[in-house]
């Protein structure tokens, strides 16, 4: 019996979903182990309200009850003082992971691809933030709190597939006021989109992090002799007869790219960091969490 086009599309979708879900248990387990290394905390709003952390003393005013007065502080002066606590609330954090073909690169079979490491960091960070009461979601998707959201994010991340080309960028239209954003990419292709994104972010009060993830081979350029360089999409090729002679120029360009990203991030009130897939992911996760917590 011949399958109808609709049935064929449905079968293709089911096959893709099953293939993606095969990686889900390992991704969740790895992310949970990584997230367990970080102790989450609630984020303050820098105003008085319900919370556990001390914010400031203020003179007692009409309407303050006797129970709210800090008598120990008041005993040191002629006035009565109230001990205010800092209001705390869940903050919305958006995650964006580049799906460009280049993110599928790994210089050695015993190392994860850049995409695999980005997926792990994104999910582990989400788990830590969710444990701390934050709302988290992929950029363009609703940010929610709770354990169910962690499962939902794991499924969404595991099901993500590379785009056909090398370039990938988040749309500035996806940003929402006052959220925090984490961008995970190798930033090795055209970065004109960074200026547009940060300009839009500055206009609506969005802050965040640019995290560059590279393979160790991309960090040190260990190549010698005749080497054919080709992007994973096949769109870019360069046949070199003396790869070692390109090393200094490549490393200088990489340093320039990082300096440019760092300057742009700083000007917009963002943070920039970089991580090598040859290093343990815990350091990168801790840094990401501390940046967001601060």
PDB file of N, CA, C and O in Angstrom, residues 24-70:
ATOM      1  N   UNK A  24      18.444  11.525  24.767  1.00  0.00           N
ATOM      2  CA  UNK A  24      17.876  12.257  25.891  1.00  0.00           C
ATOM      3  C   UNK A  24      18.325  11.744  27.256  1.00  0.00           C
ATOM      4  O   UNK A  24      18.745  12.539  28.101  1.00  0.00           O
ATOM      5  N   UNK A  25      18.252  10.440  27.545  1.00  0.00           N
ATOM      6  CA  UNK A  25      18.653   9.986  28.885  1.00  0.00           C
ATOM      7  C   UNK A  25      20.094  10.363  29.249  1.00  0.00           C
ATOM      8  O   UNK A  25      20.363  10.811  30.361  1.00  0.00           O
ATOM      9  N   UNK A  26      21.020  10.179  28.304  1.00  0.00           N
ATOM     10  CA  UNK A  26      22.420  10.506  28.584  1.00  0.00           C
ATOM     11  C   UNK A  26      22.591  11.998  28.806  1.00  0.00           C
ATOM     12  O   UNK A  26      23.342  12.426  29.693  1.00  0.00           O
ATOM     13  N   UNK A  27      21.890  12.831  28.017  1.00  0.00           N
ATOM     14  CA  UNK A  27      21.981  14.280  28.183  1.00  0.00           C
ATOM     15  C   UNK A  27      21.445  14.705  29.543  1.00  0.00           C
ATOM     16  O   UNK A  27      22.076  15.508  30.252  1.00  0.00           O
ATOM     17  N   UNK A  28      20.296  14.157  29.937  1.00  0.00           N
ATOM     18  CA  UNK A  28      19.707  14.521  31.224  1.00  0.00           C
ATOM     19  C   UNK A  28      20.615  14.099  32.377  1.00  0.00           C
ATOM     20  O   UNK A  28      20.854  14.867  33.317  1.00  0.00           O
ATOM     21  N   UNK A  29      21.133  12.872  32.316  1.00  0.00           N
ATOM     22  CA  UNK A  29      21.998  12.375  33.382  1.00  0.00           C
ATOM     23  C   UNK A  29      23.255  13.228  33.509  1.00  0.00           C
ATOM     24  O   UNK A  29      23.651  13.616  34.618  1.00  0.00           O
ATOM     25  N   UNK A  30      23.890  13.530  32.390  1.00  0.00           N
ATOM     26  CA  UNK A  30      25.095  14.343  32.418  1.00  0.00           C
ATOM     27  C   UNK A  30      24.807  15.742  32.957  1.00  0.00           C
ATOM     28  O   UNK A  30      25.574  16.286  33.754  1.00  0.00           O
ATOM     29  N   UNK A  31      23.689  16.325  32.524  1.00  0.00           N
ATOM     30  CA  UNK A  31      23.338  17.669  32.970  1.00  0.00           C
ATOM     31  C   UNK A  31      23.011  17.684  34.466  1.00  0.00           C
ATOM     32  O   UNK A  31      23.376  18.618  35.181  1.00  0.00           O
ATOM     33  N   UNK A  32      22.321  16.642  34.947  1.00  0.00           N
ATOM     34  CA  UNK A  32      21.998  16.589  36.375  1.00  0.00           C
ATOM     35  C   UNK A  32      23.251  16.472  37.228  1.00  0.00           C
ATOM     36  O   UNK A  32      23.368  17.099  38.288  1.00  0.00           O
ATOM     37  N   UNK A  33      24.195  15.662  36.783  1.00  0.00           N
ATOM     38  CA  UNK A  33      25.458  15.534  37.521  1.00  0.00           C
ATOM     39  C   UNK A  33      26.213  16.852  37.551  1.00  0.00           C
ATOM     40  O   UNK A  33      26.776  17.252  38.570  1.00  0.00           O
ATOM     41  N   UNK A  34      26.223  17.520  36.418  1.00  0.00           N
ATOM     42  CA  UNK A  34      26.926  18.802  36.335  1.00  0.00           C
ATOM     43  C   UNK A  34      26.228  19.860  37.170  1.00  0.00           C
ATOM     44  O   UNK A  34      26.864  20.621  37.909  1.00  0.00           O
ATOM     45  N   UNK A  35      24.903  19.916  37.083  1.00  0.00           N
ATOM     46  CA  UNK A  35      24.139  20.911  37.833  1.00  0.00           C
ATOM     47  C   UNK A  35      24.265  20.710  39.336  1.00  0.00           C
ATOM     48  O   UNK A  35      24.184  21.670  40.109  1.00  0.00           O
ATOM     49  N   UNK A  36      24.477  19.459  39.771  1.00  0.00           N
ATOM     50  CA  UNK A  36      24.585  19.172  41.213  1.00  0.00           C
ATOM     51  C   UNK A  36      25.812  19.823  41.837  1.00  0.00           C
ATOM     52  O   UNK A  36      25.891  19.952  43.067  1.00  0.00           O
ATOM     53  N   UNK A  37      26.767  20.269  41.007  1.00  0.00           N
ATOM     54  CA  UNK A  37      27.974  20.909  41.538  1.00  0.00           C
ATOM     55  C   UNK A  37      27.746  22.366  41.925  1.00  0.00           C
ATOM     56  O   UNK A  37      28.598  22.979  42.564  1.00  0.00           O
ATOM     57  N   UNK A  38      26.603  22.925  41.522  1.00  0.00           N
ATOM     58  CA  UNK A  38      26.326  24.341  41.750  1.00  0.00           C
ATOM     59  C   UNK A  38      25.188  24.475  42.745  1.00  0.00           C
ATOM     60  O   UNK A  38      24.158  23.821  42.620  1.00  0.00           O
ATOM     61  N   UNK A  39      25.360  25.351  43.753  1.00  0.00           N
ATOM     62  CA  UNK A  39      24.305  25.607  44.735  1.00  0.00           C
ATOM     63  C   UNK A  39      23.537  26.845  44.296  1.00  0.00           C
ATOM     64  O   UNK A  39      24.089  27.944  44.250  1.00  0.00           O
ATOM     65  N   UNK A  40      22.251  26.716  43.932  1.00  0.00           N
ATOM     66  CA  UNK A  40      21.493  27.866  43.444  1.00  0.00           C
ATOM     67  C   UNK A  40      21.052  28.781  44.575  1.00  0.00           C
ATOM     68  O   UNK A  40      20.974  28.390  45.732  1.00  0.00           O
ATOM     69  N   UNK A  41      20.740  30.012  44.217  1.00  0.00           N
ATOM     70  CA  UNK A  41      20.206  30.977  45.176  1.00  0.00           C
ATOM     71  C   UNK A  41      19.207  31.872  44.481  1.00  0.00           C
ATOM     72  O   UNK A  41      19.217  32.007  43.266  1.00  0.00           O
ATOM     73  N   UNK A  42      18.350  32.533  45.251  1.00  0.00           N
ATOM     74  CA  UNK A  42      17.354  33.418  44.666  1.00  0.00           C
ATOM     75  C   UNK A  42      17.988  34.757  44.319  1.00  0.00           C
ATOM     76  O   UNK A  42      18.919  35.208  44.977  1.00  0.00           O
ATOM     77  N   UNK A  43      17.490  35.396  43.275  1.00  0.00           N
ATOM     78  CA  UNK A  43      18.000  36.691  42.851  1.00  0.00           C
ATOM     79  C   UNK A  43      17.209  37.816  43.496  1.00  0.00           C
ATOM     80  O   UNK A  43      15.987  37.794  43.519  1.00  0.00           O
ATOM     81  N   UNK A  44      17.897  38.827  44.014  1.00  0.00           N
ATOM     82  CA  UNK A  44      17.240  39.955  44.655  1.00  0.00           C
ATOM     83  C   UNK A  44      16.841  41.032  43.665  1.00  0.00           C
ATOM     84  O   UNK A  44      17.410  41.160  42.592  1.00  0.00           O
ATOM     85  N   UNK A  45      15.851  41.857  44.057  1.00  0.00           N
ATOM     86  CA  UNK A  45      15.389  42.951  43.213  1.00  0.00           C
ATOM     87  C   UNK A  45      15.905  44.302  43.672  1.00  0.00           C
ATOM     88  O   UNK A  45      15.587  45.307  43.070  1.00  0.00           O
ATOM     89  N   UNK A  46      16.674  44.357  44.735  1.00  0.00           N
ATOM     90  CA  UNK A  46      17.186  45.605  45.279  1.00  0.00           C
ATOM     91  C   UNK A  46      16.065  46.559  45.660  1.00  0.00           C
ATOM     92  O   UNK A  46      16.082  47.742  45.341  1.00  0.00           O
ATOM     93  N   UNK A  47      15.054  46.047  46.299  1.00  0.00           N
ATOM     94  CA  UNK A  47      14.010  46.853  46.904  1.00  0.00           C
ATOM     95  C   UNK A  47      13.452  46.060  48.070  1.00  0.00           C
ATOM     96  O   UNK A  47      13.622  44.847  48.147  1.00  0.00           O
ATOM     97  N   UNK A  48      12.811  46.757  49.007  1.00  0.00           N
ATOM     98  CA  UNK A  48      12.303  46.050  50.176  1.00  0.00           C
ATOM     99  C   UNK A  48      11.108  45.195  49.798  1.00  0.00           C
ATOM    100  O   UNK A  48      10.362  45.505  48.866  1.00  0.00           O
ATOM    101  N   UNK A  49      10.961  44.111  50.550  1.00  0.00           N
ATOM    102  CA  UNK A  49       9.851  43.208  50.291  1.00  0.00           C
ATOM    103  C   UNK A  49      10.121  41.870  50.932  1.00  0.00           C
ATOM    104  O   UNK A  49      11.083  41.706  51.674  1.00  0.00           O
ATOM    105  N   UNK A  50       9.291  40.866  50.640  1.00  0.00           N
ATOM    106  CA  UNK A  50       9.491  39.542  51.250  1.00  0.00           C
ATOM    107  C   UNK A  50      10.755  38.882  50.720  1.00  0.00           C
ATOM    108  O   UNK A  50      11.005  38.853  49.518  1.00  0.00           O
ATOM    109  N   UNK A  51      11.559  38.390  51.624  1.00  0.00           N
ATOM    110  CA  UNK A  51      12.804  37.738  51.255  1.00  0.00           C
ATOM    111  C   UNK A  51      13.566  37.385  52.507  1.00  0.00           C
ATOM    112  O   UNK A  51      13.157  37.713  53.626  1.00  0.00           O
ATOM    113  N   UNK A  52      14.713  36.720  52.351  1.00  0.00           N
ATOM    114  CA  UNK A  52      15.489  36.273  53.507  1.00  0.00           C
ATOM    115  C   UNK A  52      16.690  37.164  53.786  1.00  0.00           C
ATOM    116  O   UNK A  52      17.205  37.173  54.893  1.00  0.00           O
ATOM    117  N   UNK A  53      17.168  37.916  52.791  1.00  0.00           N
ATOM    118  CA  UNK A  53      18.412  38.668  52.944  1.00  0.00           C
ATOM    119  C   UNK A  53      18.151  40.082  53.431  1.00  0.00           C
ATOM    120  O   UNK A  53      17.230  40.773  52.986  1.00  0.00           O
ATOM    121  N   UNK A  54      19.026  40.531  54.363  1.00  0.00           N
ATOM    122  CA  UNK A  54      18.958  41.907  54.852  1.00  0.00           C
ATOM    123  C   UNK A  54      19.288  42.882  53.730  1.00  0.00           C
ATOM    124  O   UNK A  54      20.190  42.658  52.925  1.00  0.00           O
ATOM    125  N   UNK A  55      18.521  43.999  53.655  1.00  0.00           N
ATOM    126  CA  UNK A  55      18.784  45.007  52.643  1.00  0.00           C
ATOM    127  C   UNK A  55      19.254  46.307  53.287  1.00  0.00           C
ATOM    128  O   UNK A  55      20.341  46.786  53.009  1.00  0.00           O
ATOM    129  N   UNK A  56      18.446  46.865  54.206  1.00  0.00           N
ATOM    130  CA  UNK A  56      18.815  48.140  54.807  1.00  0.00           C
ATOM    131  C   UNK A  56      17.998  48.374  56.079  1.00  0.00           C
ATOM    132  O   UNK A  56      16.968  47.739  56.302  1.00  0.00           O
ATOM    133  N   UNK A  57      18.515  49.301  56.915  1.00  0.00           N
ATOM    134  CA  UNK A  57      17.720  49.844  58.013  1.00  0.00           C
ATOM    135  C   UNK A  57      17.076  51.139  57.526  1.00  0.00           C
ATOM    136  O   UNK A  57      17.692  51.913  56.788  1.00  0.00           O
ATOM    137  N   UNK A  58      15.846  51.384  57.963  1.00  0.00           N
ATOM    138  CA  UNK A  58      15.200  52.659  57.670  1.00  0.00           C
ATOM    139  C   UNK A  58      14.442  53.113  58.906  1.00  0.00           C
ATOM    140  O   UNK A  58      14.016  52.289  59.738  1.00  0.00           O
ATOM    141  N   UNK A  59      14.277  54.412  59.051  1.00  0.00           N
ATOM    142  CA  UNK A  59      13.530  54.906  60.210  1.00  0.00           C
ATOM    143  C   UNK A  59      12.099  54.380  60.199  1.00  0.00           C
ATOM    144  O   UNK A  59      11.472  54.283  59.140  1.00  0.00           O
ATOM    145  N   UNK A  60      11.613  54.029  61.377  1.00  0.00           N
ATOM    146  CA  UNK A  60      10.235  53.539  61.480  1.00  0.00           C
ATOM    147  C   UNK A  60       9.259  54.636  61.058  1.00  0.00           C
ATOM    148  O   UNK A  60       9.492  55.827  61.305  1.00  0.00           O
ATOM    149  N   UNK A  61       8.198  54.259  60.383  1.00  0.00           N
ATOM    150  CA  UNK A  61       7.200  55.213  59.908  1.00  0.00           C
ATOM    151  C   UNK A  61       5.825  54.778  60.385  1.00  0.00           C
ATOM    152  O   UNK A  61       5.635  53.661  60.878  1.00  0.00           O
ATOM    153  N   UNK A  62       4.861  55.672  60.246  1.00  0.00           N
ATOM    154  CA  UNK A  62       3.503  55.356  60.645  1.00  0.00           C
ATOM    155  C   UNK A  62       3.017  54.138  59.878  1.00  0.00           C
ATOM    156  O   UNK A  62       3.175  54.041  58.662  1.00  0.00           O
ATOM    157  N   UNK A  63       2.446  53.193  60.552  1.00  0.00           N
ATOM    158  CA  UNK A  63       1.984  51.966  59.930  1.00  0.00           C
ATOM    159  C   UNK A  63       2.872  50.773  60.225  1.00  0.00           C
ATOM    160  O   UNK A  63       2.445  49.629  60.055  1.00  0.00           O
ATOM    161  N   UNK A  64       4.134  51.021  60.638  1.00  0.00           N
ATOM    162  CA  UNK A  64       5.019  49.923  61.010  1.00  0.00           C
ATOM    163  C   UNK A  64       4.602  49.382  62.380  1.00  0.00           C
ATOM    164  O   UNK A  64       4.393  50.151  63.328  1.00  0.00           O
ATOM    165  N   UNK A  65       4.497  48.083  62.483  1.00  0.00           N
ATOM    166  CA  UNK A  65       4.100  47.481  63.752  1.00  0.00           C
ATOM    167  C   UNK A  65       5.296  47.396  64.687  1.00  0.00           C
ATOM    168  O   UNK A  65       6.466  47.484  64.265  1.00  0.00           O
ATOM    169  N   UNK A  66       5.011  47.210  65.969  1.00  0.00           N
ATOM    170  CA  UNK A  66       6.086  47.075  66.952  1.00  0.00           C
ATOM    171  C   UNK A  66       6.944  45.856  66.654  1.00  0.00           C
ATOM    172  O   UNK A  66       8.153  45.854  66.914  1.00  0.00           O
ATOM    173  N   UNK A  67       6.355  44.810  66.071  1.00  0.00           N
ATOM    174  CA  UNK A  67       7.094  43.587  65.757  1.00  0.00           C
ATOM    175  C   UNK A  67       8.119  43.815  64.640  1.00  0.00           C
ATOM    176  O   UNK A  67       9.113  43.092  64.552  1.00  0.00           O
ATOM    177  N   UNK A  68       7.872  44.810  63.768  1.00  0.00           N
ATOM    178  CA  UNK A  68       8.784  45.047  62.654  1.00  0.00           C
ATOM    179  C   UNK A  68       9.991  45.887  63.049  1.00  0.00           C
ATOM    180  O   UNK A  68      10.956  45.991  62.289  1.00  0.00           O
ATOM    181  N   UNK A  69       9.977  46.494  64.234  1.00  0.00           N
ATOM    182  CA  UNK A  69      11.082  47.365  64.664  1.00  0.00           C
ATOM    183  C   UNK A  69      12.254  46.524  65.167  1.00  0.00           C
ATOM    184  O   UNK A  69      12.075  45.552  65.904  1.00  0.00           O
ATOM    185  N   UNK A  70      13.449  46.883  64.722  1.00  0.00           N
ATOM    186  CA  UNK A  70      14.668  46.227  65.192  1.00  0.00           C
ATOM    187  C   UNK A  70      15.122  46.964  66.449  1.00  0.00           C
ATOM    188  O   UNK A  70      15.758  48.019  66.379  1.00  0.00           O
TER     189      UNK A  70
END
